[in-house]
Short mmCIF file of C-alpha atoms in Angstrom, two decimals:
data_model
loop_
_atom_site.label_atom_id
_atom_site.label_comp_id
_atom_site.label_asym_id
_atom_site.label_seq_id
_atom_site.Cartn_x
_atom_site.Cartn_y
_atom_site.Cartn_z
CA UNK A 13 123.72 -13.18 -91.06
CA UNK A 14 123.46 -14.40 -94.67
CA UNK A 15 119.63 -16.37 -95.05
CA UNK A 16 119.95 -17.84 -98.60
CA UNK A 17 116.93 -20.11 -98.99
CA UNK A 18 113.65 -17.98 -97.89
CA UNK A 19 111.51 -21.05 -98.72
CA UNK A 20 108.49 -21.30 -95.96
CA UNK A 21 108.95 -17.62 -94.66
CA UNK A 22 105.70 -16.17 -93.98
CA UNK A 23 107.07 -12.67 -92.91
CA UNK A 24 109.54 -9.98 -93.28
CA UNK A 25 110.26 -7.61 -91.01
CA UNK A 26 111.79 -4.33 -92.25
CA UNK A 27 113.29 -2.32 -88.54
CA UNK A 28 114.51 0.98 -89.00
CA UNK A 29 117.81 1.85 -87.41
CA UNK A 30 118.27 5.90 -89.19
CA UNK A 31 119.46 7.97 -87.07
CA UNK A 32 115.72 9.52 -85.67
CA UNK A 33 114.70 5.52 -84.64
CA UNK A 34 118.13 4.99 -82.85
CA UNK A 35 117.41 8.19 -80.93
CA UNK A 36 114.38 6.27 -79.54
CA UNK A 37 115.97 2.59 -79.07
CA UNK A 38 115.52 1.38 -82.56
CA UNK A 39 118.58 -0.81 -81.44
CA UNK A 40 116.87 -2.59 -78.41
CA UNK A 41 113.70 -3.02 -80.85
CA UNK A 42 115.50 -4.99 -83.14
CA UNK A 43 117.41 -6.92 -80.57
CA UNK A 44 114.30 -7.49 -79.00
CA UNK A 45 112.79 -8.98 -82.40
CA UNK A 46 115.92 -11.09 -83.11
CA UNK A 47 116.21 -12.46 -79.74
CA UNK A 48 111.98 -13.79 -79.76
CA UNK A 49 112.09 -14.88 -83.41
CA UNK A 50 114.83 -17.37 -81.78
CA UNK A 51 113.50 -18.07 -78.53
CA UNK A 52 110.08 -18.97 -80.05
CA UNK A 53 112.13 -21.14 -82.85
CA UNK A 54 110.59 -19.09 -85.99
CA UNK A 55 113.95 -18.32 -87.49
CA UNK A 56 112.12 -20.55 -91.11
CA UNK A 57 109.04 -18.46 -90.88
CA UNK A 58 109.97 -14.49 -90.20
CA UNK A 59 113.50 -12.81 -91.81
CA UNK A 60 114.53 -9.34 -91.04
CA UNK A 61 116.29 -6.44 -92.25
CA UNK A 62 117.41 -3.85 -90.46
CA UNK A 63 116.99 -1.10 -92.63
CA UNK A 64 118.46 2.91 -92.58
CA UNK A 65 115.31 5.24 -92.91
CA UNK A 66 112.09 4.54 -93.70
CA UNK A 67 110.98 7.72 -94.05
CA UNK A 68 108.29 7.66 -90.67
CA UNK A 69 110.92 9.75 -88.29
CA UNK A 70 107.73 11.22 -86.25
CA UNK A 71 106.85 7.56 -85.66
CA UNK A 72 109.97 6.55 -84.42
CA UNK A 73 111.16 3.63 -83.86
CA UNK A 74 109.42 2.22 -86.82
CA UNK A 75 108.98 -1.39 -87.93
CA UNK A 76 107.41 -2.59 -91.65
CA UNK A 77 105.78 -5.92 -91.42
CA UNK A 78 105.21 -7.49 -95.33
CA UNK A 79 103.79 -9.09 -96.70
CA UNK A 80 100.62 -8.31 -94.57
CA UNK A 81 101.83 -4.57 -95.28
CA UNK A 82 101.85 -2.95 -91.48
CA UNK A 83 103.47 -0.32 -90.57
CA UNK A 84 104.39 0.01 -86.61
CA UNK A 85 105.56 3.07 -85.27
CA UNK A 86 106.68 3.92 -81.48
CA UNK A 87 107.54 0.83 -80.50
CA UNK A 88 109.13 -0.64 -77.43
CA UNK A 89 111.67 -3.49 -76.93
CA UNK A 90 108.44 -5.38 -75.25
CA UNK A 91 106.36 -4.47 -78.19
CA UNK A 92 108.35 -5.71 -80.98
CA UNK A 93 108.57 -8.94 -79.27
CA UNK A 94 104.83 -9.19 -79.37
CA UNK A 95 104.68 -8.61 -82.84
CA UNK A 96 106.91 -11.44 -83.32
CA UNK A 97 104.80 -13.41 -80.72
CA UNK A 98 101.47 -12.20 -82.64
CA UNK A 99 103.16 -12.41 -86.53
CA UNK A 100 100.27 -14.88 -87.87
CA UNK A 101 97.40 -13.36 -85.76
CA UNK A 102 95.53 -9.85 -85.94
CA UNK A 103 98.40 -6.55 -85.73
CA UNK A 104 98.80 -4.68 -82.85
CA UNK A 105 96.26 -1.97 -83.85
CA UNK A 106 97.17 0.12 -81.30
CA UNK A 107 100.98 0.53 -82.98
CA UNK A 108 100.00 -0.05 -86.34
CA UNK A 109 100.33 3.72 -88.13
CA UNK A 110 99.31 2.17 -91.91
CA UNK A 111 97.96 -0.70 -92.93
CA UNK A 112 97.09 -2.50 -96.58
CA UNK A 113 93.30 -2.14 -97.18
CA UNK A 114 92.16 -3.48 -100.46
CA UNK A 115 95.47 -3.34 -102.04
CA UNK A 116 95.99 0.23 -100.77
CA UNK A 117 98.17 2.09 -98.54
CA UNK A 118 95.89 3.20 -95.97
CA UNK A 119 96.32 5.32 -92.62
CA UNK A 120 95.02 3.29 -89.39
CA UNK A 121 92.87 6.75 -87.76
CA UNK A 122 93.01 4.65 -84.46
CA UNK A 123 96.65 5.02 -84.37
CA UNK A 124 97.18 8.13 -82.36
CA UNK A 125 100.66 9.47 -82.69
CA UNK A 126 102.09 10.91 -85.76
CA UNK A 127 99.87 11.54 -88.37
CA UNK A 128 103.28 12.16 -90.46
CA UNK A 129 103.46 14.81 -93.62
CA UNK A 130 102.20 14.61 -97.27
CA UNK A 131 104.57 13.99 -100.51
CA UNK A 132 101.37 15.75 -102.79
CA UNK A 133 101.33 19.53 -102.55
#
């Protein structure tokens, strides 16, 4: 699928397919996504890429949602396709690993699975 005028989309939805998200149905997820963005008719307002690793294996299957800046870890089929139904409302805190905060990359402490590793040492 080739999208060459992006005009009026209001998000962009990065889904992991590595190797560590496919081991955890990274393919239905994105399926899942596609197949809401056209039943609900939003194909002008939310694009997608499916992407190779995103470096969030722990949180697999992992989905980036910009520009709000979410990142949604251990997702289900049913979940990405309330993202897509929720895209211009409040995330799905429960899912949402990090988040934007004042510009800033910032970990969501109510999201309990992977707390992922560190680049700093």
């Amino acid at each position: 699928m080739t999208t060459w005028n992006l005009n009026g989309t209001c998000s962009h939805l990065f889904m992991c397919n590595g190797s560590s998200c496919n081991r955890k149905d990274a393919e239905e997820v994105t399926l899942a996504i596609r197949d809401e963005i056209t039943k609900l008719g939003l194909d002008d307002k939310i694009h997608t890429t499916r992407t190779r690793c995103n470096g969030r294996c722990k949180d697999a299957p992992v989905v980036i949602e910009y520009p709000k800046g979410n990142w949604y870890g251990s997702l289900t089929a049913d979940v990405g396709r309330e993202i897509v139904r929720t895209y211009n409302q409040a995330p799905l805190r429960e899912y949402v690993s990090y988040e934007v905060i004042n510009g800033e990359m910032t970990r969501n402490e109510e999201y309990t699975a992977i707390k992922g590793i560190s680049k700093k040492k």
